[in-house]
Amino acid sequence: MCIFCKIIKGEIPSKKLYEDDDVLAILDISQATKGHTLIMPKKHYENLLEIPSDELRRVMIVAQMVAKKINEVYKPAGINLLNNCGEVAGQSVMHFHTHIIPRYTSSDLKLGFENHMDQYDLDEIQKELKL
Ligand code: 5GP
Ligand code: ZN
């Protein structure tokens, strides 16, 4: 059983911020910044590609509730909502979850995007990916 399933079952303690029949929000043990929270479905789905859309919707609604509460109480300068999907993308617990990370300064979390617009043809990518 995965570590988050054990937390959901109460076999491992956690600092719960919110719980309903389908969703659990807990403080991340590592606290990348003050208030860093994880929101997860109670059912085990490996990642963003596996979770059914109705459960994803429930998780995201709770993520917004948590973000609003953090915003009200700690008044951060900003908030990141982050999901790592796959090991290469930084996923270390293979039970879908999203991070809510309050930002107090622009340098308290390292998340940089490099600009590679010179390497790619946006028209071609649009053609390949359009839904
Ligand atoms: P990922 O890297 O998969 O996106 O995020 C997993 C997160 O789970 C990490 O930020 C890590 O700190 C957190 N984490 C791992 N084990 C535990 C635990 O036992 N309790 C809590 N509250 N968080 C955990
Ligand atoms: Zn699990």
PDB file of C-alpha atoms and ligand atoms in Angstrom:
ATOM      1  CA  MET A   1       0.000   0.000   0.000  1.00  0.00           C
ATOM      2  CA  CYS A   2       1.342   3.486  -0.823  1.00  0.00           C
ATOM      3  CA  ILE A   3       2.282   5.992   1.867  1.00  0.00           C
ATOM      4  CA  PHE A   4      -0.684   8.279   1.121  1.00  0.00           C
ATOM      5  CA  CYS A   5      -3.109   5.324   1.271  1.00  0.00           C
ATOM      6  CA  LYS A   6      -1.642   4.581   4.721  1.00  0.00           C
ATOM      7  CA  ILE A   7      -2.182   8.222   5.738  1.00  0.00           C
ATOM      8  CA  ILE A   8      -5.770   8.087   4.411  1.00  0.00           C
ATOM      9  CA  LYS A   9      -6.392   4.892   6.436  1.00  0.00           C
ATOM     10  CA  GLY A  10      -4.949   6.548   9.540  1.00  0.00           C
ATOM     11  CA  GLU A  11      -2.048   4.097   9.755  1.00  0.00           C
ATOM     12  CA  ILE A  12       0.435   6.986   9.475  1.00  0.00           C
ATOM     13  CA  PRO A  13      -0.291  10.264  11.269  1.00  0.00           C
ATOM     14  CA  SER A  14      -0.740  13.488   9.341  1.00  0.00           C
ATOM     15  CA  LYS A  15      -1.774  17.093   9.923  1.00  0.00           C
ATOM     16  CA  LYS A  16      -5.211  17.207   8.296  1.00  0.00           C
ATOM     17  CA  LEU A  17      -6.623  20.501   7.095  1.00  0.00           C
ATOM     18  CA  TYR A  18      -9.720  19.126   5.365  1.00  0.00           C
ATOM     19  CA  GLU A  19     -11.413  15.784   4.873  1.00  0.00           C
ATOM     20  CA  ASP A  20     -14.608  14.572   3.243  1.00  0.00           C
ATOM     21  CA  ASP A  21     -15.732  11.219   1.813  1.00  0.00           C
ATOM     22  CA  ASP A  22     -13.567  11.591  -1.298  1.00  0.00           C
ATOM     23  CA  VAL A  23     -10.758  14.062  -0.623  1.00  0.00           C
ATOM     24  CA  LEU A  24      -8.066  14.681   1.990  1.00  0.00           C
ATOM     25  CA  ALA A  25      -5.875  17.779   2.438  1.00  0.00           C
ATOM     26  CA  ILE A  26      -2.804  17.492   4.687  1.00  0.00           C
ATOM     27  CA  LEU A  27       0.226  19.607   5.424  1.00  0.00           C
ATOM     28  CA  ASP A  28       3.236  18.461   3.400  1.00  0.00           C
ATOM     29  CA  ILE A  29       5.827  17.108   5.826  1.00  0.00           C
ATOM     30  CA  SER A  30       8.596  18.993   3.994  1.00  0.00           C
ATOM     31  CA  GLN A  31       6.938  22.508   4.081  1.00  0.00           C
ATOM     32  CA  ALA A  32       8.651  23.985   1.010  1.00  0.00           C
ATOM     33  CA  THR A  33       7.078  27.195   2.316  1.00  0.00           C
ATOM     34  CA  LYS A  34       4.864  27.858   5.348  1.00  0.00           C
ATOM     35  CA  GLY A  35       1.464  26.257   4.746  1.00  0.00           C
ATOM     36  CA  HIS A  36       2.544  23.920   1.903  1.00  0.00           C
ATOM     37  CA  THR A  37      -0.391  21.521   1.542  1.00  0.00           C
ATOM     38  CA  LEU A  38      -1.156  18.321  -0.389  1.00  0.00           C
ATOM     39  CA  ILE A  39      -4.642  17.583  -1.689  1.00  0.00           C
ATOM     40  CA  MET A  40      -5.432  14.019  -2.779  1.00  0.00           C
ATOM     41  CA  PRO A  41      -8.337  11.739  -3.617  1.00  0.00           C
ATOM     42  CA  LYS A  42      -8.981   9.045  -1.016  1.00  0.00           C
ATOM     43  CA  LYS A  43      -9.026   6.424  -3.766  1.00  0.00           C
ATOM     44  CA  HIS A  44      -5.630   5.462  -5.129  1.00  0.00           C
ATOM     45  CA  TYR A  45      -4.942   6.721  -8.650  1.00  0.00           C
ATOM     46  CA  GLU A  46      -1.343   6.885  -9.757  1.00  0.00           C
ATOM     47  CA  ASN A  47      -1.317  10.261 -11.449  1.00  0.00           C
ATOM     48  CA  LEU A  48      -3.076  12.985 -13.447  1.00  0.00           C
ATOM     49  CA  LEU A  49      -3.562  10.641 -16.392  1.00  0.00           C
ATOM     50  CA  GLU A  50      -5.327   8.013 -14.283  1.00  0.00           C
ATOM     51  CA  ILE A  51      -7.686   9.966 -12.044  1.00  0.00           C
ATOM     52  CA  PRO A  52     -11.283  10.157 -13.366  1.00  0.00           C
ATOM     53  CA  SER A  53     -12.377  13.696 -14.185  1.00  0.00           C
ATOM     54  CA  ASP A  54     -15.171  13.843 -11.571  1.00  0.00           C
ATOM     55  CA  GLU A  55     -12.689  12.996  -8.806  1.00  0.00           C
ATOM     56  CA  LEU A  56     -10.177  15.460 -10.204  1.00  0.00           C
ATOM     57  CA  ARG A  57     -12.876  18.111 -10.047  1.00  0.00           C
ATOM     58  CA  ARG A  58     -13.464  17.360  -6.354  1.00  0.00           C
ATOM     59  CA  VAL A  59      -9.721  17.543  -5.615  1.00  0.00           C
ATOM     60  CA  MET A  60      -9.406  20.872  -7.410  1.00  0.00           C
ATOM     61  CA  ILE A  61     -12.370  22.367  -5.562  1.00  0.00           C
ATOM     62  CA  VAL A  62     -10.689  21.464  -2.264  1.00  0.00           C
ATOM     63  CA  ALA A  63      -7.366  22.833  -3.575  1.00  0.00           C
ATOM     64  CA  GLN A  64      -9.082  26.171  -4.177  1.00  0.00           C
ATOM     65  CA  MET A  65     -10.658  26.082  -0.694  1.00  0.00           C
ATOM     66  CA  VAL A  66      -7.240  25.445   0.847  1.00  0.00           C
ATOM     67  CA  ALA A  67      -5.644  28.199  -1.266  1.00  0.00           C
ATOM     68  CA  LYS A  68      -8.299  30.677  -0.137  1.00  0.00           C
ATOM     69  CA  LYS A  69      -7.816  29.747   3.517  1.00  0.00           C
ATOM     70  CA  ILE A  70      -4.018  30.096   3.280  1.00  0.00           C
ATOM     71  CA  ASN A  71      -4.458  33.397   1.488  1.00  0.00           C
ATOM     72  CA  GLU A  72      -6.780  34.675   4.201  1.00  0.00           C
ATOM     73  CA  VAL A  73      -4.621  33.564   7.135  1.00  0.00           C
ATOM     74  CA  TYR A  74      -1.005  33.957   5.937  1.00  0.00           C
ATOM     75  CA  LYS A  75      -1.558  36.543   3.202  1.00  0.00           C
ATOM     76  CA  PRO A  76       1.208  35.236   0.920  1.00  0.00           C
ATOM     77  CA  ALA A  77       2.316  37.340  -2.035  1.00  0.00           C
ATOM     78  CA  GLY A  78       1.282  34.488  -4.379  1.00  0.00           C
ATOM     79  CA  ILE A  79       0.396  30.784  -4.541  1.00  0.00           C
ATOM     80  CA  ASN A  80       1.557  27.936  -6.803  1.00  0.00           C
ATOM     81  CA  LEU A  81      -0.696  24.989  -7.581  1.00  0.00           C
ATOM     82  CA  LEU A  82       1.562  22.169  -8.720  1.00  0.00           C
ATOM     83  CA  ASN A  83       1.133  18.565  -9.838  1.00  0.00           C
ATOM     84  CA  ASN A  84       4.123  16.379 -10.650  1.00  0.00           C
ATOM     85  CA  CYS A  85       3.100  13.607 -13.058  1.00  0.00           C
ATOM     86  CA  GLY A  86       5.771  10.918 -13.403  1.00  0.00           C
ATOM     87  CA  GLU A  87       9.167  10.443 -11.825  1.00  0.00           C
ATOM     88  CA  VAL A  88      10.964  12.619 -14.384  1.00  0.00           C
ATOM     89  CA  ALA A  89       8.552  15.427 -13.551  1.00  0.00           C
ATOM     90  CA  GLY A  90       9.412  15.112  -9.854  1.00  0.00           C
ATOM     91  CA  GLN A  91       6.634  12.800  -8.644  1.00  0.00           C
ATOM     92  CA  SER A  92       7.924  10.837  -5.673  1.00  0.00           C
ATOM     93  CA  VAL A  93       4.642   9.488  -4.249  1.00  0.00           C
ATOM     94  CA  MET A  94       2.699   7.587  -6.887  1.00  0.00           C
ATOM     95  CA  HIS A  95      -0.749   8.505  -5.538  1.00  0.00           C
ATOM     96  CA  PHE A  96      -2.219  11.506  -7.356  1.00  0.00           C
ATOM     97  CA  HIS A  97      -1.959  14.742  -5.394  1.00  0.00           C
ATOM     98  CA  THR A  98      -1.660  18.409  -6.032  1.00  0.00           C
ATOM     99  CA  HIS A  99       0.520  20.797  -4.083  1.00  0.00           C
ATOM    100  CA  ILE A 100      -0.632  24.192  -2.878  1.00  0.00           C
ATOM    101  CA  ILE A 101       2.496  26.203  -2.169  1.00  0.00           C
ATOM    102  CA  PRO A 102       2.118  29.710  -0.757  1.00  0.00           C
ATOM    103  CA  ARG A 103       4.760  32.120  -2.070  1.00  0.00           C
ATOM    104  CA  TYR A 104       6.105  34.817   0.215  1.00  0.00           C
ATOM    105  CA  THR A 105       8.971  35.897  -2.041  1.00  0.00           C
ATOM    106  CA  SER A 106       9.811  35.283  -5.702  1.00  0.00           C
ATOM    107  CA  SER A 107      12.838  33.219  -4.656  1.00  0.00           C
ATOM    108  CA  ASP A 108      11.350  30.910  -1.981  1.00  0.00           C
ATOM    109  CA  LEU A 109      10.675  28.171  -4.585  1.00  0.00           C
ATOM    110  CA  LYS A 110      12.766  27.339  -7.628  1.00  0.00           C
ATOM    111  CA  LEU A 111      10.481  26.816 -10.639  1.00  0.00           C
ATOM    112  CA  GLY A 112      12.081  28.208 -13.753  1.00  0.00           C
ATOM    113  CA  PHE A 113      10.837  27.983 -17.334  1.00  0.00           C
ATOM    114  CA  GLU A 114      13.434  28.447 -20.053  1.00  0.00           C
ATOM    115  CA  ASN A 115      12.311  29.982 -23.317  1.00  0.00           C
ATOM    116  CA  HIS A 116      12.810  27.581 -26.261  1.00  0.00           C
ATOM    117  CA  MET A 117      10.578  29.324 -28.778  1.00  0.00           C
ATOM    118  CA  ASP A 118      13.396  29.360 -31.355  1.00  0.00           C
ATOM    119  CA  GLN A 119      13.408  25.516 -31.430  1.00  0.00           C
ATOM    120  CA  TYR A 120       9.741  24.796 -32.045  1.00  0.00           C
ATOM    121  CA  ASP A 121       7.088  25.534 -34.640  1.00  0.00           C
ATOM    122  CA  LEU A 122       3.916  26.533 -32.805  1.00  0.00           C
ATOM    123  CA  ASP A 123       1.693  25.915 -35.880  1.00  0.00           C
ATOM    124  CA  GLU A 124       2.947  22.344 -36.154  1.00  0.00           C
ATOM    125  CA  ILE A 125       2.519  21.665 -32.452  1.00  0.00           C
ATOM    126  CA  GLN A 126      -0.980  23.132 -32.518  1.00  0.00           C
ATOM    127  CA  LYS A 127      -1.880  20.834 -35.434  1.00  0.00           C
ATOM    128  CA  GLU A 128      -0.572  17.796 -33.558  1.00  0.00           C
ATOM    129  CA  LEU A 129      -2.167  18.577 -30.215  1.00  0.00           C
ATOM    130  CA  LYS A 130      -5.456  20.309 -31.003  1.00  0.00           C
ATOM    131  CA  LEU A 131      -8.384  18.576 -29.262  1.00  0.00           C
TER     132      LEU A 131
HETATM  133  P1  5GP B   1       5.692  14.679  -5.153  1.00  0.00           P
HETATM  134  O1  5GP B   1       7.186  14.799  -5.157  1.00  0.00           O
HETATM  135  O2  5GP B   1       5.254  13.255  -5.388  1.00  0.00           O
HETATM  136  O3  5GP B   1       4.998  15.663  -6.034  1.00  0.00           O
HETATM  137  O4  5GP B   1       5.251  15.089  -3.705  1.00  0.00           O
HETATM  138  C1  5GP B   1       5.253  14.214  -2.621  1.00  0.00           C
HETATM  139  C2  5GP B   1       5.255  15.049  -1.374  1.00  0.00           C
HETATM  140  O5  5GP B   1       4.847  14.234  -0.315  1.00  0.00           O
HETATM  141  C3  5GP B   1       6.602  15.645  -1.018  1.00  0.00           C
HETATM  142  O6  5GP B   1       6.551  17.062  -1.036  1.00  0.00           O
HETATM  143  C4  5GP B   1       6.869  15.079   0.381  1.00  0.00           C
HETATM  144  O7  5GP B   1       7.422  16.032   1.246  1.00  0.00           O
HETATM  145  C5  5GP B   1       5.504  14.650   0.852  1.00  0.00           C
HETATM  146  N1  5GP B   1       5.507  13.529   1.750  1.00  0.00           N
HETATM  147  C6  5GP B   1       6.196  12.366   1.603  1.00  0.00           C
HETATM  148  N2  5GP B   1       5.943  11.551   2.644  1.00  0.00           N
HETATM  149  C7  5GP B   1       5.060  12.202   3.452  1.00  0.00           C
HETATM  150  C8  5GP B   1       4.429  11.861   4.682  1.00  0.00           C
HETATM  151  O8  5GP B   1       4.614  10.790   5.264  1.00  0.00           O
HETATM  152  N3  5GP B   1       3.595  12.792   5.227  1.00  0.00           N
HETATM  153  C9  5GP B   1       3.349  13.991   4.609  1.00  0.00           C
HETATM  154  N4  5GP B   1       2.514  14.845   5.223  1.00  0.00           N
HETATM  155  N5  5GP B   1       3.941  14.348   3.451  1.00  0.00           N
HETATM  156  C10 5GP B   1       4.784  13.454   2.878  1.00  0.00           C
HETATM  157 ZN    ZN B   2      -2.270   5.356  -2.578  1.00  0.00          ZN
END
